[in-house]
Short mmCIF file of C-alpha atoms and ligand atoms in Angstrom, two decimals:
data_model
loop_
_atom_site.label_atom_id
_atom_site.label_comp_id
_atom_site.label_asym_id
_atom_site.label_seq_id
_atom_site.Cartn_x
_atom_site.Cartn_y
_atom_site.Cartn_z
CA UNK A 15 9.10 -24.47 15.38
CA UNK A 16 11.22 -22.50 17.80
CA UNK A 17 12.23 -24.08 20.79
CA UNK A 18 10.04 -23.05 23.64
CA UNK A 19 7.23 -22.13 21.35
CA UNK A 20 3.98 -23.86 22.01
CA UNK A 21 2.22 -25.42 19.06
CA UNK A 22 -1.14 -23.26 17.75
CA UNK A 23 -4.23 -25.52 18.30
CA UNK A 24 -5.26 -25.84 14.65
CA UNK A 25 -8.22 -23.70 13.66
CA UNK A 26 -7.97 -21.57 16.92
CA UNK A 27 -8.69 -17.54 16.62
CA UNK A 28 -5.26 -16.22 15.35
CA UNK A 29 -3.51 -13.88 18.06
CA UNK A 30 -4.88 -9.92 17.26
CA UNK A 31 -7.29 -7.62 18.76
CA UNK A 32 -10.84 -8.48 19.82
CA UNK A 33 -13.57 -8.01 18.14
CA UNK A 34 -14.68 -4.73 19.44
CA UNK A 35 -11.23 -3.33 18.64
CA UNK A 36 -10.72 -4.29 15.16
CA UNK A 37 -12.72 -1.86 13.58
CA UNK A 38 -10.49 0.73 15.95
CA UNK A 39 -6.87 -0.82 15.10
CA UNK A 40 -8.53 -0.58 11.29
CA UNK A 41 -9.33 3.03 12.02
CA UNK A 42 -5.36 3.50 13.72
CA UNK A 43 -4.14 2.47 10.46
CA UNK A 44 -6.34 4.59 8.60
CA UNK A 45 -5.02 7.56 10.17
CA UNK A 46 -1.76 6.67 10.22
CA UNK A 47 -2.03 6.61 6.55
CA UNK A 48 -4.16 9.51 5.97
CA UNK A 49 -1.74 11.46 7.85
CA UNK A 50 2.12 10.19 6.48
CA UNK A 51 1.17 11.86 2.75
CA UNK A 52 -1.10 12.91 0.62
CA UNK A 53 -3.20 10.53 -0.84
CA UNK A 54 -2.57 8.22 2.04
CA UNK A 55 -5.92 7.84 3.04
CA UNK A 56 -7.40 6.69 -0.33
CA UNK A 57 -4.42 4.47 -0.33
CA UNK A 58 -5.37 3.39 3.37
CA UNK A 59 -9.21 3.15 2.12
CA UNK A 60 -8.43 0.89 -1.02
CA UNK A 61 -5.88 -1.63 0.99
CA UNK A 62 -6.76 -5.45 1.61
CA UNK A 63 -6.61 -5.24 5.26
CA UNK A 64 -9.46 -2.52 5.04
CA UNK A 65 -11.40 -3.74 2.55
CA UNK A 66 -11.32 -7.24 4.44
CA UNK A 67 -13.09 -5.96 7.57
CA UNK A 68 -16.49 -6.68 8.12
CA UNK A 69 -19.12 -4.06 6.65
CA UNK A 70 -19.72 -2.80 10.12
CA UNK A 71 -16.24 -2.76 11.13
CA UNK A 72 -15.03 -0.70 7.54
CA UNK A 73 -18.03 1.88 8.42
CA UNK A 74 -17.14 2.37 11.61
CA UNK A 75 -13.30 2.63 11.00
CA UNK A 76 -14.32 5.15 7.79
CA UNK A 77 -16.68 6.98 10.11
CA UNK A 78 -14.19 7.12 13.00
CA UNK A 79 -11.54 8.50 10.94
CA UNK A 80 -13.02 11.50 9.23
CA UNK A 81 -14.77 12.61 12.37
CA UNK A 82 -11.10 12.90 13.47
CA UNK A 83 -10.08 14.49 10.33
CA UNK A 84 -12.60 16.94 10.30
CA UNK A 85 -12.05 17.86 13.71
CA UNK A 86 -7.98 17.29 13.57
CA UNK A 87 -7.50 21.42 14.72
CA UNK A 88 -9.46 21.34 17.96
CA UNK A 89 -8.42 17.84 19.30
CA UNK A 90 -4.92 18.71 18.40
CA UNK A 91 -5.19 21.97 20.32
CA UNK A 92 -6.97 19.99 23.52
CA UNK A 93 -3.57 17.34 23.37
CA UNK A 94 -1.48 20.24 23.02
CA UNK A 95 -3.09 21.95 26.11
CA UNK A 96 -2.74 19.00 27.80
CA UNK A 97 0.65 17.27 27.09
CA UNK A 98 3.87 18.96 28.43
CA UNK A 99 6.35 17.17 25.46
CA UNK A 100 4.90 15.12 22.12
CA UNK A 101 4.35 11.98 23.37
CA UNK A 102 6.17 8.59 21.61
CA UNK A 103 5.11 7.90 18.06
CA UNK A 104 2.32 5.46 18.03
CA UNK A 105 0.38 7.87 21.02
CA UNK A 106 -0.68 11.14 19.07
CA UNK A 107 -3.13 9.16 16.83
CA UNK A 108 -4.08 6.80 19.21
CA UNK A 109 -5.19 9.44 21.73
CA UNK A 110 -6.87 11.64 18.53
CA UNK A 111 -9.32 8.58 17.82
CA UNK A 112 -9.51 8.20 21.32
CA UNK A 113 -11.11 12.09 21.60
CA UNK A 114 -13.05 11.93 18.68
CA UNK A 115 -14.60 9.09 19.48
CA UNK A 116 -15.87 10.17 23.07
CA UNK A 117 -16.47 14.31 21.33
CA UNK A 118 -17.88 13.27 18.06
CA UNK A 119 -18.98 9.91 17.89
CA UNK A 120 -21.43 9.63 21.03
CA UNK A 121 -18.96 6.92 22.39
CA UNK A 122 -19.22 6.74 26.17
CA UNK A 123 -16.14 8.02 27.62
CA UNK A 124 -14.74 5.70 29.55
CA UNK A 125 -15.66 3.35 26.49
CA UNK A 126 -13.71 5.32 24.39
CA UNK A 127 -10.70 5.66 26.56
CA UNK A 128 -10.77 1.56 27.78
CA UNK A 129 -10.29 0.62 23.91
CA UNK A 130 -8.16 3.19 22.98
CA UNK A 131 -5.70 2.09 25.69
CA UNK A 132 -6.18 -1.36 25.00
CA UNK A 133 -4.89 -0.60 21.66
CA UNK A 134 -1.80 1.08 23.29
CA UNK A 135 1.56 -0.79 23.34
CA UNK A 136 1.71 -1.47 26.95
CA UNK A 137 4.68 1.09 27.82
CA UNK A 138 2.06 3.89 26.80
CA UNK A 139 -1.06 2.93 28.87
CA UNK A 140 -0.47 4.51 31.85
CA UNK A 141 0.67 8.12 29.67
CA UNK A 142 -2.74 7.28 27.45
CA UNK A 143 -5.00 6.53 30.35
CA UNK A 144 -3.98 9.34 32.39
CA UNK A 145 -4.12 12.25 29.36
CA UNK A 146 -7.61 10.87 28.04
CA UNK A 147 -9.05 10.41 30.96
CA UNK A 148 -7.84 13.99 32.03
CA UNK A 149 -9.00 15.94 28.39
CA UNK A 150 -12.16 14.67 28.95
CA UNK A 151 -13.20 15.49 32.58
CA UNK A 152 -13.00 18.97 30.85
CA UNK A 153 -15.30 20.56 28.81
CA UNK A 154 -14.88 19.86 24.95
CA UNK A 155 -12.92 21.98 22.72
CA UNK A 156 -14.17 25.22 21.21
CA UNK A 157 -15.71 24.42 17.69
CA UNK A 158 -14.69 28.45 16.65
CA UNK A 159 -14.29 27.79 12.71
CA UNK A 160 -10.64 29.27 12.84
CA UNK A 161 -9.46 26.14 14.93
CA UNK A 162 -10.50 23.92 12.31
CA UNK A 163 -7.97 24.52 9.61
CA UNK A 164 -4.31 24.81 9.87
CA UNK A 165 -2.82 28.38 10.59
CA UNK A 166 -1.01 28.82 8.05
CA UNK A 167 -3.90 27.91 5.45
CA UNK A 168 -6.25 30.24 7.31
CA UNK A 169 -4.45 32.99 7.02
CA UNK A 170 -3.95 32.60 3.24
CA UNK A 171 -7.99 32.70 3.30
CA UNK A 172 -8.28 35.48 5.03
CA UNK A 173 -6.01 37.49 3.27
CA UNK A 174 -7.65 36.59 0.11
CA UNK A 175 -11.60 36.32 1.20
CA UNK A 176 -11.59 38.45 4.02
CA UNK A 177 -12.41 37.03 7.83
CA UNK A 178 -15.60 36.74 7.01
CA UNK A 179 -14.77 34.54 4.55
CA UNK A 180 -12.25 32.20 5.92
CA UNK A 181 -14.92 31.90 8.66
CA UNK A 182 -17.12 30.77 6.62
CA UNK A 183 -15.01 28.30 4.55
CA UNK A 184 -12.72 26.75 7.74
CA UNK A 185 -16.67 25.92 9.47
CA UNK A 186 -17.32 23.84 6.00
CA UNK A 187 -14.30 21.71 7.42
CA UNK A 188 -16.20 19.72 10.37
CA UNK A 189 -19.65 19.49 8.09
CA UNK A 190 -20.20 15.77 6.31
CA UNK A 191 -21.19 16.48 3.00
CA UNK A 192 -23.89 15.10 0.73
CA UNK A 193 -23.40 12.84 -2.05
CA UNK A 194 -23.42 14.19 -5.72
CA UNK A 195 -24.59 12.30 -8.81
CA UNK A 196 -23.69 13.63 -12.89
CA UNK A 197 -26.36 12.02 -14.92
CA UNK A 198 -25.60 10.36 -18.34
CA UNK A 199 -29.17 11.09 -20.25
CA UNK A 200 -31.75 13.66 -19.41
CA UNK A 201 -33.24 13.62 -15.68
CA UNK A 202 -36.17 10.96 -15.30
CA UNK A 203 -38.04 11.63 -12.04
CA UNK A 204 -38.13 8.18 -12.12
CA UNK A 205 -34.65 7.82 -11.39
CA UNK A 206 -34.62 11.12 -9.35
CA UNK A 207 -36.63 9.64 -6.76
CA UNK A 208 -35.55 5.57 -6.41
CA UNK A 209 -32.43 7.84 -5.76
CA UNK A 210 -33.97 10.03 -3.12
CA UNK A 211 -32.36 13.10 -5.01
CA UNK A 212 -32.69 16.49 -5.76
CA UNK A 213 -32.20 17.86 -8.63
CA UNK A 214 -29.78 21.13 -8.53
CA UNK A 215 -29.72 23.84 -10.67
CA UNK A 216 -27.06 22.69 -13.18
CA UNK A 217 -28.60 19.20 -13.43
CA UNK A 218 -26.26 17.30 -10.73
CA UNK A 219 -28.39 15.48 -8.30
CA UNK A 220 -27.88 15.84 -4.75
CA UNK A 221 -28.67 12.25 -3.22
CA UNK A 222 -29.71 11.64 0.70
CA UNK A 223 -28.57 7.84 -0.06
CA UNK A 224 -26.14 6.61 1.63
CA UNK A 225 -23.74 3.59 1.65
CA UNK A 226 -22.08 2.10 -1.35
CA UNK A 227 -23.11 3.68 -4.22
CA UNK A 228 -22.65 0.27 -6.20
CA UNK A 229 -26.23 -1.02 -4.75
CA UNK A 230 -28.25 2.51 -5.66
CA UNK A 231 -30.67 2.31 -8.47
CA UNK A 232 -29.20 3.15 -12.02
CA UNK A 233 -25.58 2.59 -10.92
CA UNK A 234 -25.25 -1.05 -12.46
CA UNK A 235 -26.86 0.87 -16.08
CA UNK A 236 -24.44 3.61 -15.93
CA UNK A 237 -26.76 6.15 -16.14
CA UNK A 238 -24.64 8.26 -13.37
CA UNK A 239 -21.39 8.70 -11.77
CA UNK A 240 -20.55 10.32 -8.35
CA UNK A 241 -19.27 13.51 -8.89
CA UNK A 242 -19.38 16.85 -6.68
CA UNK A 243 -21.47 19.66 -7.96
CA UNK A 244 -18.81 22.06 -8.55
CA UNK A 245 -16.62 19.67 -10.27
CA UNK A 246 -19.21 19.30 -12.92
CA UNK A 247 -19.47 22.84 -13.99
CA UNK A 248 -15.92 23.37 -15.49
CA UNK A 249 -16.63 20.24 -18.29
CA UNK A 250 -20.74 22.02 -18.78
CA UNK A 251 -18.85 25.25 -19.09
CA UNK A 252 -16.68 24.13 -22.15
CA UNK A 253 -20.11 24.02 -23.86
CA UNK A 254 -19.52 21.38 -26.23
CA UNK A 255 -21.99 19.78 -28.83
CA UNK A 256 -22.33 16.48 -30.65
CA UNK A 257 -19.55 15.34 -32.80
CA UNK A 258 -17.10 18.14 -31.68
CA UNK A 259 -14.10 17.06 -30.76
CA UNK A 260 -12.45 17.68 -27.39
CA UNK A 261 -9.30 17.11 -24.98
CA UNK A 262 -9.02 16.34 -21.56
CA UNK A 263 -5.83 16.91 -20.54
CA UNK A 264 -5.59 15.39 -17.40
CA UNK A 265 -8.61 13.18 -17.17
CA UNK A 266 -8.37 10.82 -14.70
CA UNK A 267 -10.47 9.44 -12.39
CA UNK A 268 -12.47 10.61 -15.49
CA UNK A 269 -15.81 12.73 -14.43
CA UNK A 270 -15.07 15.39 -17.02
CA UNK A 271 -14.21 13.09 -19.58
CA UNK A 272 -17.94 10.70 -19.23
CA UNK A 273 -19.50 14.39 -19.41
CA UNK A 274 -17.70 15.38 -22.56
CA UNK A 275 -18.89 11.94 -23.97
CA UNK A 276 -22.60 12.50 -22.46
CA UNK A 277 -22.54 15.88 -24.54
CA UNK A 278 -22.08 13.75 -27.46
CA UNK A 279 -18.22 14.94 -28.43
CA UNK A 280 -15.82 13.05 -29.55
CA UNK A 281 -13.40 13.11 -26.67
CA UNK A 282 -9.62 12.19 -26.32
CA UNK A 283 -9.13 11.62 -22.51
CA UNK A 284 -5.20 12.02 -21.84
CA UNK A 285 -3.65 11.59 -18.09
CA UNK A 286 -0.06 10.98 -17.39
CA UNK A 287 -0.91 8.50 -14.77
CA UNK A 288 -1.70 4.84 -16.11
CA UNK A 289 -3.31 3.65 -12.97
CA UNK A 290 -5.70 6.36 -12.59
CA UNK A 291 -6.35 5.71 -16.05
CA UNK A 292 -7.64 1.97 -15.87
CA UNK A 293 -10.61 4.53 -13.77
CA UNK A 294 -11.70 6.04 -17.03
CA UNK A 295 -11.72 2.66 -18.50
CA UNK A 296 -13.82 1.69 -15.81
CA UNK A 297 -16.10 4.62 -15.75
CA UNK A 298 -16.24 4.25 -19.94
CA UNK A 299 -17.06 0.73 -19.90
CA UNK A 300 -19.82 1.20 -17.00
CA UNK A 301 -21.81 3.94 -18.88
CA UNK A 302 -21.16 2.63 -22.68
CA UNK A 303 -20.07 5.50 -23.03
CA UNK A 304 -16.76 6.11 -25.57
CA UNK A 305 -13.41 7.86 -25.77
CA UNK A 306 -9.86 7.50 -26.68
CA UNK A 307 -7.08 7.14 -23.78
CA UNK A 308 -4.16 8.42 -24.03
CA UNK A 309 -1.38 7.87 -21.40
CA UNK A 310 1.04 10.22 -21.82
CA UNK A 311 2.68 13.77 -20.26
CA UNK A 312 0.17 16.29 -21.31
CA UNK A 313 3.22 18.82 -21.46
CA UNK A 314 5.28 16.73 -24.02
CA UNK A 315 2.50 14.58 -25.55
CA UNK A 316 3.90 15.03 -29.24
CA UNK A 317 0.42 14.57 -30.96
CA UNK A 318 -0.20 17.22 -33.43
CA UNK A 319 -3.99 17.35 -33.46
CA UNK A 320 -5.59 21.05 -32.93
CA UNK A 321 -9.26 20.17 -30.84
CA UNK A 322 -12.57 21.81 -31.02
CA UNK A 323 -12.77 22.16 -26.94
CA UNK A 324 -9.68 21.74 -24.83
CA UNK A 325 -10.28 20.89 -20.83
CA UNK A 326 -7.35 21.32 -18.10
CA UNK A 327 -8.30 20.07 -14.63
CA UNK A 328 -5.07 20.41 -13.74
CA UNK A 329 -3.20 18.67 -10.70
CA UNK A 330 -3.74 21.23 -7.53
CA UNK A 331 -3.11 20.81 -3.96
CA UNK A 332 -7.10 20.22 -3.45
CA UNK A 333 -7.83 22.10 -1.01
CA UNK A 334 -11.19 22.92 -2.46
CA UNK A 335 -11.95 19.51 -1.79
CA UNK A 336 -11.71 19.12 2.28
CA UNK A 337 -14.69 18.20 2.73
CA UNK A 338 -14.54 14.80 1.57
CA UNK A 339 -10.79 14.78 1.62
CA UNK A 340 -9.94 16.43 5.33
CA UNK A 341 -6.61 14.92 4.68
CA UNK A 342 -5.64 17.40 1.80
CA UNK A 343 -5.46 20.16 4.96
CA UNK A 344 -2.99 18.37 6.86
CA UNK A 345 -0.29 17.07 4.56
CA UNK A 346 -0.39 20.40 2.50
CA UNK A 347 2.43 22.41 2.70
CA UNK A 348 3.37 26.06 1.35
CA UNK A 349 6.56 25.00 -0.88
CA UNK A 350 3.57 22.61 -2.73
CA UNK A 351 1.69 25.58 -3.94
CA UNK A 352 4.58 26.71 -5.48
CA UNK A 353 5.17 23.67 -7.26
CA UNK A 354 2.36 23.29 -8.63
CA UNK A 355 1.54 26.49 -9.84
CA UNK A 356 4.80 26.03 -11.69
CA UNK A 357 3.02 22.69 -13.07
CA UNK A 358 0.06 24.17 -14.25
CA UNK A 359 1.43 27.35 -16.08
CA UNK A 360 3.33 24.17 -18.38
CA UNK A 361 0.21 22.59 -18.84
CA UNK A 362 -1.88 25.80 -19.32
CA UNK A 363 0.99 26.74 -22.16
CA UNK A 364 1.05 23.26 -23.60
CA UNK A 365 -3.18 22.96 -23.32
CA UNK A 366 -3.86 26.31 -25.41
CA UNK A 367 -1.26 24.95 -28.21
CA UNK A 368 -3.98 21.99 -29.06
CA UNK A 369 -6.94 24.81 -29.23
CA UNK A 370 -8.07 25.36 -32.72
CA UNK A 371 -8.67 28.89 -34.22
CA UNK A 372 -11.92 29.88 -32.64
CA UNK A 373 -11.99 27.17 -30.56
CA UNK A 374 -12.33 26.96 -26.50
CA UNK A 375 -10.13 26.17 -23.40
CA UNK A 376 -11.51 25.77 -20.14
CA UNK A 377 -9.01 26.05 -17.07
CA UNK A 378 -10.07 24.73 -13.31
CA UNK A 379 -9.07 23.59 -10.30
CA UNK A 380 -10.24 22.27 -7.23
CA UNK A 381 -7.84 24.53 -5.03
CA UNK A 382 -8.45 27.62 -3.09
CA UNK A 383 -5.28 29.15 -3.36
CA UNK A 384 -5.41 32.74 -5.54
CA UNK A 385 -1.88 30.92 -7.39
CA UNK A 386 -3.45 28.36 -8.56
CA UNK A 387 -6.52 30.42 -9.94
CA UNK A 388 -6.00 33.94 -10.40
CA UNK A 389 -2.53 34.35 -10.96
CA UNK A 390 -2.35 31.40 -13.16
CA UNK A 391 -4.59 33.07 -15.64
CA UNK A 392 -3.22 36.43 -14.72
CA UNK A 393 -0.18 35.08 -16.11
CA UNK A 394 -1.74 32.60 -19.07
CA UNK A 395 -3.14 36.26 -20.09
CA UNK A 396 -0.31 37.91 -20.88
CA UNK A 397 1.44 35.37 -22.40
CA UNK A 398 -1.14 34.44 -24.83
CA UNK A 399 -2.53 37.46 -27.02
CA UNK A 400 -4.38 35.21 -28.87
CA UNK A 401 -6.75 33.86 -26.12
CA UNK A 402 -9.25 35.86 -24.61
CA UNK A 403 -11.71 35.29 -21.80
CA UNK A 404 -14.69 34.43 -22.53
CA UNK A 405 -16.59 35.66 -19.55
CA UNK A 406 -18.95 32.97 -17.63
CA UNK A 407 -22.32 34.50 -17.82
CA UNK A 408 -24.09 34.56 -14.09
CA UNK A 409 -25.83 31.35 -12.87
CA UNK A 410 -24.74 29.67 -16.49
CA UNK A 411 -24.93 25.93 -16.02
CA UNK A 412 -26.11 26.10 -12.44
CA UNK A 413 -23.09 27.94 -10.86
CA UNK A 414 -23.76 29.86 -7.99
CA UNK A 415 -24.21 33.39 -8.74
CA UNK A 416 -22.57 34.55 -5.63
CA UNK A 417 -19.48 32.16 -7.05
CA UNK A 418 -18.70 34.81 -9.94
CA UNK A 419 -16.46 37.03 -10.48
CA UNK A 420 -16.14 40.82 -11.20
CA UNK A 421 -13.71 39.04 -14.21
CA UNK A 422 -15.96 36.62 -15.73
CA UNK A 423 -14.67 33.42 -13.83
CA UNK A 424 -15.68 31.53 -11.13
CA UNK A 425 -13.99 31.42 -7.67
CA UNK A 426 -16.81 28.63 -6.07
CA UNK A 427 -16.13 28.44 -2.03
CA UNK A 428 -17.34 25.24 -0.14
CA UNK A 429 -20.13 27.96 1.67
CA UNK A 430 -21.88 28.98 -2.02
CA UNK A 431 -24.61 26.70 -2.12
CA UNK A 432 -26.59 25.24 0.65
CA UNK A 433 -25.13 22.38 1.77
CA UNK A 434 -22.16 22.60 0.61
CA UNK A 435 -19.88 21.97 -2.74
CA UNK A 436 -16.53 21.77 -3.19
CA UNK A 437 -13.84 24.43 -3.41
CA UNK A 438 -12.75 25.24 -7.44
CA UNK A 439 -11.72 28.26 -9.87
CA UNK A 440 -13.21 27.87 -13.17
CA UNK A 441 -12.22 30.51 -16.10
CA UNK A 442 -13.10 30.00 -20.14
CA UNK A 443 -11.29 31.88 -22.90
CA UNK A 444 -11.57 31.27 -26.48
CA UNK A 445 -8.60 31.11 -29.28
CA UNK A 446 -8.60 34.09 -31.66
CA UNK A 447 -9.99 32.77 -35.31
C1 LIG B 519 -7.39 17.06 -10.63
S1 LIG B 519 -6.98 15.52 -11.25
C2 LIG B 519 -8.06 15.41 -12.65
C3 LIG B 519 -9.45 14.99 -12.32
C4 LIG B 519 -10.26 14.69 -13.57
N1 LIG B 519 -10.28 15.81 -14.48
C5 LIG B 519 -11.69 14.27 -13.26
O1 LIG B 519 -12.60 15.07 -13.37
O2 LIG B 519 -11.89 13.12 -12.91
C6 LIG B 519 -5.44 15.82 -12.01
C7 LIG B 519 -4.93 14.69 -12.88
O3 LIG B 519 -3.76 15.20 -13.55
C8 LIG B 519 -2.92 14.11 -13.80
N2 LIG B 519 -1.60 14.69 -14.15
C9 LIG B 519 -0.68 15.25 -13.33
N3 LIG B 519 0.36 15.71 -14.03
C10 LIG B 519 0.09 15.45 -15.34
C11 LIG B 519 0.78 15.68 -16.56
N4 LIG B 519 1.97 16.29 -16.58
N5 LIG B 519 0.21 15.26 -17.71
C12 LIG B 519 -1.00 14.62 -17.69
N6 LIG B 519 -1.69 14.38 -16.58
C13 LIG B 519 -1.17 14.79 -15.42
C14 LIG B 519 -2.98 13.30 -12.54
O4 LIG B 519 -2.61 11.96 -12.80
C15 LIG B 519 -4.46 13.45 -12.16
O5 LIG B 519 -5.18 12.34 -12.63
#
């Protein structure tokens, strides 16, 4: 023991916040990580520290921080109003929960600002006291959809859907959005209703459950998996039937692959990422349902085998998917799109090489960004004479018909279906035979 130190009484409280504040010092670090790179808030979400909270405290924390993230534009804009020079380090966040709470979450202000500052290392509480308490003698910030999203990522939507449009996408941003379901077998209404569903057009069920999806009826069966409606369609679209065989190029978490295997082909799931892999397994083992994995670069994977249907979902910034990922808005960047669009014209190239004669490819991602749709297949177009489109027919396996286009593929925008669905581009040619 240092000297000077006095002993801990054994079994006494160890020093840390009080109770009231732990589920806000969970929600700090939540943010933090949400906000230092992408996929730093699943990262956050999935740590022990998080996961060791209380129930209440996790769901609050959870809550807390994507009612920030959803609303990141206009509390930003209220701090920037507000402070004359960026404040030290640890502040920003701090004072962002500290908005959101009193704007968002019902939190009585001077609730909300008491914990935030007691969360504040004590050289910042007088700075944190006085700009909360200031922001919110005002009036709240304006909710206009363009003050959701960042700048620069609005005006890429607007030069590509119009204002209109970028309206109407940027006001998906603060909206929570339902929960999704892919069935294994045929609908039951059985099932349908223990899960308080509906049951959309393509055959996803929209659930008003909520909570961890690992008590709802069915899950411990396998008979579903949680998967957005859009990012169903591009594996339905592929059209495959029993005993075909078919490739997922970059399967992992592994939605598209359990719906290839539902369908009754016999699938090869491939993803160059052997963590994200072991959630295939997972998914696999939980529905008894079967495919090979395959760990490997899908651009130099030196198999030789030609398949019946070939899937790319390939890696994307994600913005499509805001709305449960808010995070994907703030740590994207411009140089990324042009990275990855780079990626996926590899992968595109290397995907139609393991098409057989007359067999299909479907193409998708869950991006808005015309580079990582259009252009891509603009480009996979000319290159390859011996694919052609094979146009998507309207409303076939439950797309929105609003969501096709002029082309033949689908450009789905978070606003095409009520209530939402994520953001993807979906296009389906087939091999010459
Ligand atoms: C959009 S996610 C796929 C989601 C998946 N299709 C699903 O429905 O669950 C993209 C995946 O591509 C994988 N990936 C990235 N680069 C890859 C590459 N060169 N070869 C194979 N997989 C790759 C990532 O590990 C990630 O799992």
């Amino acid at each position: 023991m240092e000297a000077g130190t006095a002993p801990r009484v054994k079994d006494a409280p160890a020093p840390g916040p009080a109770p009231a504040l732990v589920a806000r010092a969970a929600a700090l670090a939540l943010l933090d990580g949400a906000l230092a790179k992408r996929g730093g808030l699943d990262e956050a979400l999935s740590a022990g520290r998080y996961l060791a909270l209380s129930p209440l405290d996790r769901g609050f924390a959870r809550a807390l921080v994507m009612a920030t993230l959803r609303r990141l534009g206009p509390i930003d804009r209220a701090l920037d109003d507000k402070l004359k020079k960026e404040p030290p380090a640890p502040a920003r966040n701090l004072m962002r929960l500290g908005l959101a709470q009193a704007y968002y979450l019902d939190t009585p202000a001077f609730a909300a600002v008491d914990t935030t500052v007691a969360l504040t290392p004590a050289p910042l509480r007088g700075l944190m006291n006085a700009v909360l308490r200031g922001i919110l003698r005002g009036p709240p910030p304006s909710e206009d959809p363009e003050t959701l999203a960042p700048a620069w990522l609005f005006a890429r939507w607007r030069a590509a859907y119009g204002e209109d449009g970028a309206r109407a996408i940027a006001a998906s941003i603060a909206l929570e959005p339902a929960t999704d379901l892919t069935l294994r077998d045929a609908p039951e209404q059985t099932l349908v209703d223990a899960l308080e569903a509906d049951l959309l057009p393509g055959g996803s069920l929209r659930t008003r459950k909520r909570g961890d999806v690992a008590t709802w009826p069915g899950y411990d069966s396998g008979a579903w998996w949680v998967q957005d409606a859009a990012a169903a369609l591009p594996a339905r679209l592929l059209r495959v039937s029993a005993r075909e065989t078919a490739l997922d190029l970059c399967a992992a978490p592994g939605g598209k692959s359990l719906q290839l295997a539902a369908a009754g082909a016999v699938v090869t799931a491939l993803d160059k990422s052997a963590g994200r892999v072991r959630r295939i397994e997972a998914g696999l083992k939980r529905t008894t349902l079967s495919a090979e994995i395959i760990v490997a670069d899908a651009a130099a994977w030196p198999d030789a085998r030609l398949f019946d249907a070939v899937l790319l979902d390939a890696p994307c910034s994600a913005t499509g998917t805001f709305r449960r990922h808010p995070d994907v808005l703030w740590n994207a960047r411009p140089s990324d799109i042009a990275s990855l669009a780079a990626l996926q014209s590899a992968l595109l190239a290397s995907a139609a090489k393991r098409v057989k004669p007359g067999g299909r490819l479907v193409y998708s991602v869950c991006s808005l960004e015309a580079e990582e749709g259009e252009g891509q297949i603009q480009d996979f177009m000319a290159a390859q004479p011996d694919f052609v489109l094979d146009p998507i027919r309207p409303e076939e396996a439950g797309s929105p018909a609003v969501s096709l286009a002029r082309e033949g593929w689908l450009r789905i925008l978070p606003h095409h279906m009520r209530g939402g669905l994520d953001g993807f581009f979906v296009a389906r040619f087939r091999r010459a035979g």
